PDB file of C-alpha atoms in Angstrom:
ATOM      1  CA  UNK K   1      14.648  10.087  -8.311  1.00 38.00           C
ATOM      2  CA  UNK K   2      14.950  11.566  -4.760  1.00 41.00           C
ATOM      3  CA  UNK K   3      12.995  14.133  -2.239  1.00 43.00           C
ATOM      4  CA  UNK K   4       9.269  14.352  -2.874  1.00 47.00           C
ATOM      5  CA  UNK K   5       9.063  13.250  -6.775  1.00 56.00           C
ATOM      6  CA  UNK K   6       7.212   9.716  -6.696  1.00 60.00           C
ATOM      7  CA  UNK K   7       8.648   6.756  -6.764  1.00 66.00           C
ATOM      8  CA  UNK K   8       7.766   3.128  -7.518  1.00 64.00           C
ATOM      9  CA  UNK K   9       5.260   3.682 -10.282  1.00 64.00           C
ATOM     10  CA  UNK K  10       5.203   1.732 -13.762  1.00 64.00           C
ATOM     11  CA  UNK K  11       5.337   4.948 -16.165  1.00 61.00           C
ATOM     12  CA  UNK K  12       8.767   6.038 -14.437  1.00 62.00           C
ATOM     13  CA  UNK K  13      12.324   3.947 -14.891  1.00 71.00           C
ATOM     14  CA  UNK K  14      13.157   0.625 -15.666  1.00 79.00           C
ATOM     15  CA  UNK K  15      14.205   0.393 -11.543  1.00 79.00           C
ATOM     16  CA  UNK K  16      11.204   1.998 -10.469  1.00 77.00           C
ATOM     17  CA  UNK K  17       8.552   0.375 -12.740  1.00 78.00           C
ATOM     18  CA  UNK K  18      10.518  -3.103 -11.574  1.00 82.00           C
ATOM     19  CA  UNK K  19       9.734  -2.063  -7.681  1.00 82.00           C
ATOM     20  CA  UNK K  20       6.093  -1.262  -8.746  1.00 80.00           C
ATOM     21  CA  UNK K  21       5.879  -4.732 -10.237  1.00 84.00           C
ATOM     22  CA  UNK K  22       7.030  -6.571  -7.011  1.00 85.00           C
ATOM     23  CA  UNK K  23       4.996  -4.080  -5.592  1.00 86.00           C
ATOM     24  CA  UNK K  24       1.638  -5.034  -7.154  1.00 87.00           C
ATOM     25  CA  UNK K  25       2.817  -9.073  -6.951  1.00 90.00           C
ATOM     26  CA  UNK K  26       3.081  -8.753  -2.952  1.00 88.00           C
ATOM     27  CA  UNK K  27      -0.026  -7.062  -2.343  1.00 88.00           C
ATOM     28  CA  UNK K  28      -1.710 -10.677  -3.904  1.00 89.00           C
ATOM     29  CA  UNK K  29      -3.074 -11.651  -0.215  1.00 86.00           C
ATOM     30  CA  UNK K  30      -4.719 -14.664   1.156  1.00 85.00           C
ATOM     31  CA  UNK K  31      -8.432 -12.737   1.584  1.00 91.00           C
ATOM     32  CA  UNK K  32      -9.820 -11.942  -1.595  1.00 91.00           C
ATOM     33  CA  UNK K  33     -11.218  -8.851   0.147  1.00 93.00           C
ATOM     34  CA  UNK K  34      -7.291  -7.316   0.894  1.00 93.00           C
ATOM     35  CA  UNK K  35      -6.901  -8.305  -2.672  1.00 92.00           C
ATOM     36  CA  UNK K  36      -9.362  -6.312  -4.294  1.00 93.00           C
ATOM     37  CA  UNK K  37      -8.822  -3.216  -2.392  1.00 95.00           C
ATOM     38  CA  UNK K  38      -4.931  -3.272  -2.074  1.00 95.00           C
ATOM     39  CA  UNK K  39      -4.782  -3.708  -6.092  1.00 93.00           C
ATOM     40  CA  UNK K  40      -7.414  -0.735  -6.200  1.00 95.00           C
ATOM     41  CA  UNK K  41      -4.801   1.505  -4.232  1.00 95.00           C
ATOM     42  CA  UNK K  42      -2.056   0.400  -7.300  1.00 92.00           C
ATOM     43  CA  UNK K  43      -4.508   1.325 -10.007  1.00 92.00           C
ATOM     44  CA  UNK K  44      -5.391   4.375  -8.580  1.00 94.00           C
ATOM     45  CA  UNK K  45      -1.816   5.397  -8.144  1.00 90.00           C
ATOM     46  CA  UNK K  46      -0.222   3.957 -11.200  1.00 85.00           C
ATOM     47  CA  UNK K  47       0.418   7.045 -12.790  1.00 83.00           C
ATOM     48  CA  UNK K  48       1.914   8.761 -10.124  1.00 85.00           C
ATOM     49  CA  UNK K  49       3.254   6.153  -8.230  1.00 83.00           C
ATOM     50  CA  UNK K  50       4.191   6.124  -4.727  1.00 88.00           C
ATOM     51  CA  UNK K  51       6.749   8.214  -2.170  1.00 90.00           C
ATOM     52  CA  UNK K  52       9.504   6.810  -0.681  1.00 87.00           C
ATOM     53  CA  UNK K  53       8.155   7.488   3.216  1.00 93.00           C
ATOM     54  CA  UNK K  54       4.670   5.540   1.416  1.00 93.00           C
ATOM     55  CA  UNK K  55       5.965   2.853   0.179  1.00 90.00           C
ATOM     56  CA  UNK K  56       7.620   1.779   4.080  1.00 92.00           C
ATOM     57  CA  UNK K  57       4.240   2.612   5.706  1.00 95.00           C
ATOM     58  CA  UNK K  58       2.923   0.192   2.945  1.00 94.00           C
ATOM     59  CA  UNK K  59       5.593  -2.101   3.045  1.00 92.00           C
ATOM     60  CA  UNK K  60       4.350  -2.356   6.929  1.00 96.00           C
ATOM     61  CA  UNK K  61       0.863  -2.939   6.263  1.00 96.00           C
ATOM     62  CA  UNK K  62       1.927  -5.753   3.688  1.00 94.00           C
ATOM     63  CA  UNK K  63       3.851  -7.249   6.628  1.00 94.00           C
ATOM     64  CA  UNK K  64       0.555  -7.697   8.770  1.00 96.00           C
ATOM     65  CA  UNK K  65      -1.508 -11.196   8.452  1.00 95.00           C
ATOM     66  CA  UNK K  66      -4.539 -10.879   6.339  1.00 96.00           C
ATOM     67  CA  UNK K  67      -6.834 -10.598   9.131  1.00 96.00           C
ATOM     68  CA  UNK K  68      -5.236  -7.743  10.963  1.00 97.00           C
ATOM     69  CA  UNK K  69      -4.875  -6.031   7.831  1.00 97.00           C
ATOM     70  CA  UNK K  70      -8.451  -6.189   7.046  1.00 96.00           C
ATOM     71  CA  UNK K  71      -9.568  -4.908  10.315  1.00 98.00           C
ATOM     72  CA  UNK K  72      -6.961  -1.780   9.943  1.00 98.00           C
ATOM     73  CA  UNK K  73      -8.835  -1.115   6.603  1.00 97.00           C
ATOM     74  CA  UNK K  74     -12.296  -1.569   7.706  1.00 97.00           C
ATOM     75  CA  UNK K  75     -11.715   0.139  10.655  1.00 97.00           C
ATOM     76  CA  UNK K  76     -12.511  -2.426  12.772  1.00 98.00           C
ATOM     77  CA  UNK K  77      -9.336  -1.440  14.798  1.00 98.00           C
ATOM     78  CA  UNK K  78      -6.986   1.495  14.812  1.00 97.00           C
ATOM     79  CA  UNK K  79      -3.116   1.604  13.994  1.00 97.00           C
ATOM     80  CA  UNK K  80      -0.990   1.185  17.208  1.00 97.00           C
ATOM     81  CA  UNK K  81       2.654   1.222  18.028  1.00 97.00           C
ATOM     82  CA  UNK K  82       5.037   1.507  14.786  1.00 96.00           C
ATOM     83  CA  UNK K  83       1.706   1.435  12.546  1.00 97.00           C
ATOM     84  CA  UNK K  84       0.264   4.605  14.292  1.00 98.00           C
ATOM     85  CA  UNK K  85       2.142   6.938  11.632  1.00 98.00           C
ATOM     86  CA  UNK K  86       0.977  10.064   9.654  1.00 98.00           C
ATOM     87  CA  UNK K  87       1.362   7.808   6.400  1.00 97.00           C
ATOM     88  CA  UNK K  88      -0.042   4.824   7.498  1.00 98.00           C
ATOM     89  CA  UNK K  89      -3.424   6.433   8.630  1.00 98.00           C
ATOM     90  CA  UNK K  90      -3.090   8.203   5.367  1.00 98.00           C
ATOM     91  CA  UNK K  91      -2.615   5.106   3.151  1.00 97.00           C
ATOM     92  CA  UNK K  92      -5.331   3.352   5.364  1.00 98.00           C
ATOM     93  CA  UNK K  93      -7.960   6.580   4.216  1.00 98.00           C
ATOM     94  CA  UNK K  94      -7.162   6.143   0.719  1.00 97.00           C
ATOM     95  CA  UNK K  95      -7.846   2.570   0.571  1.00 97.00           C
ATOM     96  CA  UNK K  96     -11.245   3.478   2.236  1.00 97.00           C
ATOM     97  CA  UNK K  97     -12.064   5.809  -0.085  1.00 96.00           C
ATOM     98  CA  UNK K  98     -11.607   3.217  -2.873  1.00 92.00           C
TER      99      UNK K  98
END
């Protein structure tokens, strides 16, 4: 799959519902809290899966320490530097809205 079809989801290809799967295991954080409402982003999406340019902003949240994470969710504090991108404030929304 290329350009803007969606990417990473467990209804698509073998590849693509394997990626979803590592997906889901590496969102399994340390807080209970980044847990619960990074898993709630996979369900909600699991149909339609995720874009390539989502998946890196994601893959850069899930490289943040629990606590930092949380804050960015909560809104405790704002993206900054290489997290202050279209798709990472957009990614951060739809976890809110969870």
């Amino acid at each position: 799959m290329s350009g803007n079809n969606h990417i990473a989801s467990p209804e698509a290809d073998d590849e693509a519902a394997a990626r979803f799967r590592r997906l889901r295991w590496r969102t399994r954080r340390g807080l209970l809290e980044n847990d619960i409402l990074l898993h709630r982003l996979l369900d909600s999406r699991a149909s339609q899966g995720f874009l390539e340019s989502e998946l890196q902003a994601l893959d850069q949240l899930l490289d943040l320490t629990d606590p930092v994470l949380l804050d960015l969710i909560l809104e405790r504090s704002q993206p900054e530097g290489d997290l202050d991108t279209p798709e990472i404030r957009a990614l951060l929304t739809e976890i809110r809205a969870l």
